[in-house]
């Protein structure tokens, strides 16, 4: 079982950048795809980005594509989410998660059930 701890959230203004990090413990990190989800107040948790086990495939929800970049370091057991051009709609609690599979195809309809381990979340607030 992989344990996940997110960090890097904060209060920023529209147009600013943030880098979220997720530290993972456990032997299966390097063989698992990793993802980021977010949950805004009063809304369901939604998929943001995923990276496959090797880092060769990355997929994003449409609204963050071109602004967010997911990356991983399989030596340090970390996965990161670089967020640029932040807007108020990006506000929410961001969660790191371990996927049940090592890789996915493009346009896969990611859901929470595709992930098995979750961190406690880190808050991102974007003001106008």
CSV table of N, CA and C in Angstrom, one decimal:
chain,number,residue,atom,x,y,z
A,1,UNK,N,0.8,-1.2,0.0
A,1,UNK,CA,0.0,0.0,0.0
A,1,UNK,C,0.9,1.2,0.0
A,2,UNK,N,0.6,2.1,-0.9
A,2,UNK,CA,1.4,3.4,-1.0
A,2,UNK,C,0.7,4.4,-0.2
A,3,UNK,N,1.5,5.1,0.6
A,3,UNK,CA,1.0,6.3,1.4
A,3,UNK,C,1.5,7.6,0.7
A,4,UNK,N,0.6,8.5,0.6
A,4,UNK,CA,0.8,9.7,-0.1
A,4,UNK,C,0.7,11.0,0.8
A,5,UNK,N,1.6,12.0,0.6
A,5,UNK,CA,1.5,13.2,1.3
A,5,UNK,C,1.7,14.4,0.4
A,6,UNK,N,0.7,15.2,0.2
A,6,UNK,CA,0.7,16.3,-0.7
A,6,UNK,C,1.3,17.6,0.0
A,7,UNK,N,1.8,18.5,-0.7
A,7,UNK,CA,2.3,19.8,-0.2
A,7,UNK,C,2.3,20.8,-1.3
A,8,UNK,N,2.5,22.1,-1.0
A,8,UNK,CA,2.7,23.1,-2.0
A,8,UNK,C,1.5,24.0,-2.3
A,9,UNK,N,0.3,23.7,-1.6
A,9,UNK,CA,-0.8,24.5,-1.9
A,9,UNK,C,-0.7,25.9,-1.2
A,10,UNK,N,-1.6,26.8,-1.5
A,10,UNK,CA,-1.6,28.1,-1.0
A,10,UNK,C,-2.6,29.0,-1.6
A,11,UNK,N,-2.6,30.3,-1.2
A,11,UNK,CA,-3.5,31.3,-1.7
A,11,UNK,C,-2.7,32.2,-2.7
A,12,UNK,N,-3.2,32.2,-3.9
A,12,UNK,CA,-2.5,33.0,-5.0
A,12,UNK,C,-3.5,33.8,-5.7
A,13,UNK,N,-3.0,34.7,-6.6
A,13,UNK,CA,-3.9,35.5,-7.4
A,13,UNK,C,-4.0,35.0,-8.8
A,14,UNK,N,-5.0,35.4,-9.5
A,14,UNK,CA,-5.2,35.0,-10.9
A,14,UNK,C,-4.0,35.3,-11.7
A,15,UNK,N,-3.5,34.3,-12.4
A,15,UNK,CA,-2.4,34.4,-13.3
A,15,UNK,C,-1.1,33.9,-12.6
A,16,UNK,N,-1.1,33.6,-11.3
A,16,UNK,CA,0.1,33.1,-10.6
A,16,UNK,C,0.3,31.6,-10.9
A,17,UNK,N,1.4,31.2,-10.3
A,17,UNK,CA,1.8,29.8,-10.5
A,17,UNK,C,2.0,29.1,-9.1
A,18,UNK,N,1.8,27.8,-9.1
A,18,UNK,CA,2.0,27.0,-7.9
A,18,UNK,C,2.6,25.6,-8.4
A,19,UNK,N,3.4,25.0,-7.5
A,19,UNK,CA,3.9,23.7,-7.8
A,19,UNK,C,3.5,22.8,-6.6
A,20,UNK,N,2.6,21.8,-6.9
A,20,UNK,CA,2.2,20.9,-5.9
A,20,UNK,C,3.2,19.7,-6.0
A,21,UNK,N,3.5,19.1,-4.8
A,21,UNK,CA,4.3,17.9,-4.7
A,21,UNK,C,3.6,16.8,-3.9
A,22,UNK,N,3.9,15.6,-4.3
A,22,UNK,CA,3.3,14.5,-3.6
A,22,UNK,C,4.4,13.5,-3.3
A,23,UNK,N,4.7,13.2,-2.0
A,23,UNK,CA,5.7,12.3,-1.6
A,23,UNK,C,5.1,10.9,-1.4
A,24,UNK,N,5.6,9.9,-2.0
A,24,UNK,CA,5.0,8.5,-1.8
A,24,UNK,C,5.9,7.6,-1.1
A,25,UNK,N,5.4,6.7,-0.3
A,25,UNK,CA,6.1,5.7,0.3
A,25,UNK,C,5.5,4.4,-0.1
A,26,UNK,N,6.3,3.3,-0.3
A,26,UNK,CA,5.8,2.1,-0.7
A,26,UNK,C,6.5,1.6,-2.0
A,27,UNK,N,6.6,0.3,-2.1
A,27,UNK,CA,7.4,-0.3,-3.2
A,27,UNK,C,6.8,-0.3,-4.5
A,28,UNK,N,5.5,0.0,-4.6
A,28,UNK,CA,4.8,-0.1,-5.9
A,28,UNK,C,4.7,1.3,-6.6
A,29,UNK,N,5.3,2.3,-6.1
A,29,UNK,CA,5.2,3.6,-6.7
A,29,UNK,C,5.7,3.6,-8.1
A,30,UNK,N,6.9,3.1,-8.4
A,30,UNK,CA,7.5,3.2,-9.7
A,30,UNK,C,6.8,2.3,-10.8
A,31,UNK,N,5.9,1.5,-10.4
A,31,UNK,CA,5.2,0.6,-11.3
A,31,UNK,C,3.7,1.0,-11.5
A,32,UNK,N,3.3,2.1,-10.9
A,32,UNK,CA,2.0,2.6,-10.9
A,32,UNK,C,1.8,4.0,-11.6
A,33,UNK,N,0.8,4.1,-12.4
A,33,UNK,CA,0.4,5.5,-12.8
A,33,UNK,C,0.0,6.3,-11.6
A,34,UNK,N,0.2,7.6,-11.7
A,34,UNK,CA,-0.1,8.5,-10.6
A,34,UNK,C,-1.0,9.6,-11.1
A,35,UNK,N,-1.9,10.1,-10.3
A,35,UNK,CA,-2.8,11.1,-10.8
A,35,UNK,C,-3.0,12.2,-9.8
A,36,UNK,N,-3.6,13.3,-10.2
A,36,UNK,CA,-4.1,14.4,-9.4
A,36,UNK,C,-5.5,14.6,-9.7
A,37,UNK,N,-6.3,14.8,-8.6
A,37,UNK,CA,-7.7,15.2,-8.6
A,37,UNK,C,-7.8,16.4,-7.8
A,38,UNK,N,-9.0,17.1,-8.0
A,38,UNK,CA,-9.3,18.3,-7.2
A,38,UNK,C,-10.8,18.3,-6.8
A,39,UNK,N,-11.1,19.0,-5.7
A,39,UNK,CA,-12.5,19.1,-5.3
A,39,UNK,C,-12.8,20.5,-4.8
A,40,UNK,N,-13.6,21.1,-5.5
A,40,UNK,CA,-14.1,22.5,-5.1
A,40,UNK,C,-15.2,22.4,-4.1
A,41,UNK,N,-15.4,23.4,-3.3
A,41,UNK,CA,-16.5,23.3,-2.3
A,41,UNK,C,-17.8,23.1,-3.0
A,42,UNK,N,-18.6,22.1,-2.4
A,42,UNK,CA,-19.9,21.8,-2.9
A,42,UNK,C,-19.9,21.0,-4.2
A,43,UNK,N,-18.7,20.6,-4.7
A,43,UNK,CA,-18.7,19.8,-6.0
A,43,UNK,C,-18.0,18.5,-5.8
A,44,UNK,N,-18.2,17.6,-6.8
A,44,UNK,CA,-17.6,16.3,-6.7
A,44,UNK,C,-16.1,16.4,-7.0
A,45,UNK,N,-15.4,15.5,-6.6
A,45,UNK,CA,-13.9,15.4,-6.9
A,45,UNK,C,-13.8,15.1,-8.4
A,46,UNK,N,-12.9,15.8,-9.1
A,46,UNK,CA,-12.7,15.6,-10.5
A,46,UNK,C,-11.3,15.4,-10.9
A,47,UNK,N,-11.1,14.6,-11.9
A,47,UNK,CA,-9.8,14.3,-12.5
A,47,UNK,C,-9.1,15.5,-13.0
A,48,UNK,N,-7.8,15.6,-12.8
A,48,UNK,CA,-7.0,16.8,-13.3
A,48,UNK,C,-5.9,16.3,-14.2
A,49,UNK,N,-5.1,15.3,-13.8
A,49,UNK,CA,-4.0,14.9,-14.7
A,49,UNK,C,-3.6,13.5,-14.2
A,50,UNK,N,-2.9,12.8,-15.1
A,50,UNK,CA,-2.4,11.5,-14.8
A,50,UNK,C,-1.1,11.3,-15.6
A,51,UNK,N,-0.1,10.6,-15.0
A,51,UNK,CA,1.1,10.2,-15.6
A,51,UNK,C,1.3,8.7,-15.5
A,52,UNK,N,1.8,8.1,-16.5
A,52,UNK,CA,2.0,6.6,-16.4
A,52,UNK,C,3.2,6.3,-15.6
A,53,UNK,N,3.5,5.0,-15.5
A,53,UNK,CA,4.5,4.6,-14.6
A,53,UNK,C,5.9,5.1,-14.9
A,54,UNK,N,6.2,5.3,-16.2
A,54,UNK,CA,7.5,5.7,-16.7
A,54,UNK,C,7.6,7.2,-16.9
A,55,UNK,N,6.5,7.8,-17.0
A,55,UNK,CA,6.5,9.3,-17.3
A,55,UNK,C,6.4,9.6,-18.7
A,56,UNK,N,6.2,8.6,-19.6
A,56,UNK,CA,6.2,8.8,-21.0
A,56,UNK,C,4.8,9.2,-21.5
A,57,UNK,N,3.8,8.9,-20.8
A,57,UNK,CA,2.4,9.3,-21.1
A,57,UNK,C,1.8,10.2,-20.1
A,58,UNK,N,1.2,11.3,-20.5
A,58,UNK,CA,0.5,12.2,-19.6
A,58,UNK,C,-0.8,12.7,-20.2
A,59,UNK,N,-1.8,12.7,-19.4
A,59,UNK,CA,-3.1,13.1,-19.8
A,59,UNK,C,-3.7,14.1,-18.9
A,60,UNK,N,-4.5,15.1,-19.4
A,60,UNK,CA,-5.0,16.2,-18.6
A,60,UNK,C,-6.5,16.4,-18.9
A,61,UNK,N,-7.2,17.0,-17.9
A,61,UNK,CA,-8.6,17.4,-18.2
A,61,UNK,C,-8.4,18.6,-19.2
A,62,UNK,N,-9.4,18.8,-20.0
A,62,UNK,CA,-9.4,19.8,-21.0
A,62,UNK,C,-9.1,21.2,-20.5
A,63,UNK,N,-9.7,21.5,-19.3
A,63,UNK,CA,-9.6,22.9,-18.8
A,63,UNK,C,-8.2,23.3,-18.3
A,64,UNK,N,-7.4,22.3,-18.1
A,64,UNK,CA,-6.0,22.6,-17.5
A,64,UNK,C,-4.9,22.3,-18.6
A,65,UNK,N,-5.3,21.7,-19.7
A,65,UNK,CA,-4.3,21.4,-20.7
A,65,UNK,C,-3.6,22.7,-21.2
A,66,UNK,N,-2.3,22.6,-21.2
A,66,UNK,CA,-1.5,23.8,-21.6
A,66,UNK,C,-1.1,24.7,-20.5
A,67,UNK,N,-1.8,24.5,-19.3
A,67,UNK,CA,-1.4,25.3,-18.2
A,67,UNK,C,-0.8,24.5,-17.1
A,68,UNK,N,-1.2,23.3,-16.9
A,68,UNK,CA,-0.7,22.4,-15.9
A,68,UNK,C,0.3,21.3,-16.5
A,69,UNK,N,1.3,20.9,-15.7
A,69,UNK,CA,2.2,19.9,-16.2
A,69,UNK,C,2.4,18.9,-15.0
A,70,UNK,N,2.2,17.6,-15.3
A,70,UNK,CA,2.4,16.6,-14.3
A,70,UNK,C,3.8,16.0,-14.6
A,71,UNK,N,4.5,15.6,-13.6
A,71,UNK,CA,5.8,15.0,-13.7
A,71,UNK,C,6.0,14.0,-12.5
A,72,UNK,N,7.0,13.2,-12.7
A,72,UNK,CA,7.3,12.2,-11.6
A,72,UNK,C,8.8,12.0,-11.5
A,73,UNK,N,9.3,11.6,-10.4
A,73,UNK,CA,10.7,11.2,-10.2
A,73,UNK,C,10.6,9.8,-9.5
A,74,UNK,N,10.9,8.8,-10.2
A,74,UNK,CA,10.8,7.4,-9.6
A,74,UNK,C,12.0,7.1,-8.7
A,75,UNK,N,13.0,7.9,-8.7
A,75,UNK,CA,14.1,7.7,-7.7
A,75,UNK,C,13.7,8.3,-6.4
A,76,UNK,N,13.1,9.5,-6.4
A,76,UNK,CA,12.7,10.2,-5.2
A,76,UNK,C,11.3,9.8,-4.7
A,77,UNK,N,10.6,9.1,-5.6
A,77,UNK,CA,9.2,8.7,-5.3
A,77,UNK,C,8.3,9.9,-5.1
A,78,UNK,N,8.4,10.8,-6.0
A,78,UNK,CA,7.5,12.0,-6.0
A,78,UNK,C,6.8,12.2,-7.3
A,79,UNK,N,5.7,12.8,-7.2
A,79,UNK,CA,4.9,13.2,-8.4
A,79,UNK,C,4.6,14.7,-8.1
A,80,UNK,N,4.7,15.5,-9.2
A,80,UNK,CA,4.4,16.9,-9.0
A,80,UNK,C,3.4,17.4,-10.0
A,81,UNK,N,2.8,18.6,-9.7
A,81,UNK,CA,1.9,19.2,-10.6
A,81,UNK,C,2.2,20.7,-10.7
A,82,UNK,N,2.8,21.1,-11.8
A,82,UNK,CA,3.2,22.5,-12.0
A,82,UNK,C,1.9,23.2,-12.6
A,83,UNK,N,1.5,24.2,-11.9
A,83,UNK,CA,0.2,24.9,-12.3
A,83,UNK,C,0.6,26.4,-12.7
A,84,UNK,N,0.3,26.7,-13.9
A,84,UNK,CA,0.6,28.1,-14.4
A,84,UNK,C,-0.7,28.7,-14.8
A,85,UNK,N,-0.7,30.0,-14.9
A,85,UNK,CA,-1.9,30.7,-15.3
A,85,UNK,C,-3.1,30.4,-14.5
A,86,UNK,N,-3.0,30.3,-13.2
A,86,UNK,CA,-4.1,29.9,-12.4
A,86,UNK,C,-5.3,30.9,-12.4
A,87,UNK,N,-6.5,30.3,-12.4
A,87,UNK,CA,-7.7,31.1,-12.4
A,87,UNK,C,-8.6,30.6,-11.3
A,88,UNK,N,-9.6,31.5,-10.9
A,88,UNK,CA,-10.4,31.1,-9.7
A,88,UNK,C,-11.1,29.7,-9.8
A,89,UNK,N,-11.4,29.3,-11.0
A,89,UNK,CA,-12.0,27.9,-11.2
A,89,UNK,C,-11.1,26.8,-10.8
A,90,UNK,N,-9.8,27.1,-10.7
A,90,UNK,CA,-8.8,26.1,-10.2
A,90,UNK,C,-8.8,25.9,-8.7
A,91,UNK,N,-9.6,26.7,-8.0
A,91,UNK,CA,-9.6,26.6,-6.6
A,91,UNK,C,-10.2,25.3,-6.1
A,92,UNK,N,-9.6,24.7,-5.1
A,92,UNK,CA,-10.1,23.5,-4.5
A,92,UNK,C,-9.0,22.8,-3.8
A,93,UNK,N,-9.4,21.6,-3.2
A,93,UNK,CA,-8.4,20.8,-2.5
A,93,UNK,C,-7.9,19.8,-3.6
A,94,UNK,N,-6.6,19.7,-3.7
A,94,UNK,CA,-5.9,18.9,-4.7
A,94,UNK,C,-5.4,17.6,-4.0
A,95,UNK,N,-5.7,16.5,-4.6
A,95,UNK,CA,-5.4,15.2,-4.1
A,95,UNK,C,-4.5,14.4,-5.0
A,96,UNK,N,-3.5,13.8,-4.5
A,96,UNK,CA,-2.6,12.9,-5.2
A,96,UNK,C,-3.2,11.5,-5.1
A,97,UNK,N,-3.1,10.7,-6.1
A,97,UNK,CA,-3.6,9.3,-6.0
A,97,UNK,C,-2.8,8.3,-6.8
A,98,UNK,N,-2.8,7.1,-6.3
A,98,UNK,CA,-2.1,6.0,-7.0
A,98,UNK,C,-3.1,5.2,-7.9
A,99,UNK,N,-2.8,5.1,-9.2
A,99,UNK,CA,-3.8,4.4,-10.1
A,99,UNK,C,-3.7,2.9,-9.9
A,100,UNK,N,-4.8,2.2,-10.3
A,100,UNK,CA,-4.8,0.7,-10.3
A,100,UNK,C,-4.0,0.1,-11.4
A,101,UNK,N,-3.7,0.9,-12.5
A,101,UNK,CA,-3.0,0.3,-13.6
A,101,UNK,C,-1.7,1.2,-13.8
A,102,UNK,N,-0.7,0.6,-14.5
A,102,UNK,CA,0.5,1.3,-14.8
A,102,UNK,C,0.4,2.3,-15.9
A,103,UNK,N,-0.6,2.1,-16.8
A,103,UNK,CA,-0.7,3.0,-17.9
A,103,UNK,C,-2.2,3.0,-18.4
A,104,UNK,N,-2.5,4.1,-19.2
A,104,UNK,CA,-3.8,4.2,-19.7
A,104,UNK,C,-3.7,4.8,-21.1
A,105,UNK,N,-4.8,4.6,-21.9
A,105,UNK,CA,-4.7,5.2,-23.3
A,105,UNK,C,-5.3,6.6,-23.3
A,106,UNK,N,-5.0,7.3,-24.3
A,106,UNK,CA,-5.5,8.7,-24.5
A,106,UNK,C,-7.1,8.7,-24.5
A,107,UNK,N,-7.7,9.7,-23.9
A,107,UNK,CA,-9.1,9.8,-23.8
A,107,UNK,C,-9.8,8.8,-22.9
A,108,UNK,N,-9.0,8.1,-22.1
A,108,UNK,CA,-9.6,7.2,-21.1
A,108,UNK,C,-10.4,8.1,-20.1
A,109,UNK,N,-11.6,7.6,-19.8
A,109,UNK,CA,-12.5,8.4,-18.9
A,109,UNK,C,-12.2,8.2,-17.4
A,110,UNK,N,-11.2,8.9,-16.9
A,110,UNK,CA,-10.7,8.6,-15.6
A,110,UNK,C,-11.8,9.0,-14.5
A,111,UNK,N,-11.8,8.1,-13.5
A,111,UNK,CA,-12.8,8.2,-12.4
A,111,UNK,C,-12.1,7.9,-11.1
A,112,UNK,N,-12.6,8.3,-10.0
A,112,UNK,CA,-12.0,8.0,-8.7
A,112,UNK,C,-11.8,6.5,-8.5
A,113,UNK,N,-12.7,5.7,-9.1
A,113,UNK,CA,-12.6,4.2,-8.9
A,113,UNK,C,-11.3,3.6,-9.6
A,114,UNK,N,-10.7,4.4,-10.5
A,114,UNK,CA,-9.5,4.0,-11.2
A,114,UNK,C,-8.3,4.1,-10.3
A,115,UNK,N,-8.4,4.7,-9.1
A,115,UNK,CA,-7.3,5.0,-8.2
A,115,UNK,C,-7.6,4.3,-6.8
A,116,UNK,N,-6.5,3.9,-6.2
A,116,UNK,CA,-6.7,3.0,-5.0
A,116,UNK,C,-6.1,3.7,-3.7
A,117,UNK,N,-5.2,4.6,-3.8
A,117,UNK,CA,-4.6,5.2,-2.6
A,117,UNK,C,-4.7,6.7,-2.8
A,118,UNK,N,-5.0,7.4,-1.7
A,118,UNK,CA,-5.2,8.9,-1.8
A,118,UNK,C,-4.4,9.6,-0.7
A,119,UNK,N,-4.0,10.8,-1.0
A,119,UNK,CA,-3.4,11.6,0.1
A,119,UNK,C,-4.5,12.4,0.8
A,120,UNK,N,-4.0,13.2,1.7
A,120,UNK,CA,-5.0,14.0,2.5
A,120,UNK,C,-5.4,15.3,1.8
A,121,UNK,N,-4.7,15.7,0.8
A,121,UNK,CA,-5.1,16.8,0.0
A,121,UNK,C,-4.3,18.1,0.5
A,122,UNK,N,-4.2,19.0,-0.4
A,122,UNK,CA,-3.6,20.3,-0.2
A,122,UNK,C,-4.5,21.4,-0.8
A,123,UNK,N,-4.7,22.5,-0.1
A,123,UNK,CA,-5.7,23.5,-0.6
A,123,UNK,C,-5.0,24.5,-1.5
A,124,UNK,N,-5.7,24.7,-2.6
A,124,UNK,CA,-5.3,25.8,-3.5
A,124,UNK,C,-6.4,26.8,-3.6
A,125,UNK,N,-6.2,28.0,-3.4
A,125,UNK,CA,-7.2,29.1,-3.5
A,125,UNK,C,-6.6,30.2,-4.4
A,126,UNK,N,-7.4,30.4,-5.5
A,126,UNK,CA,-7.0,31.5,-6.5
A,126,UNK,C,-8.0,32.6,-6.4
A,127,UNK,N,-7.5,33.8,-6.0
A,127,UNK,CA,-8.3,35.0,-5.9
A,127,UNK,C,-8.3,35.8,-7.1
A,128,UNK,N,-9.4,36.6,-7.3
A,128,UNK,CA,-9.5,37.4,-8.5
A,128,UNK,C,-8.6,38.7,-8.3
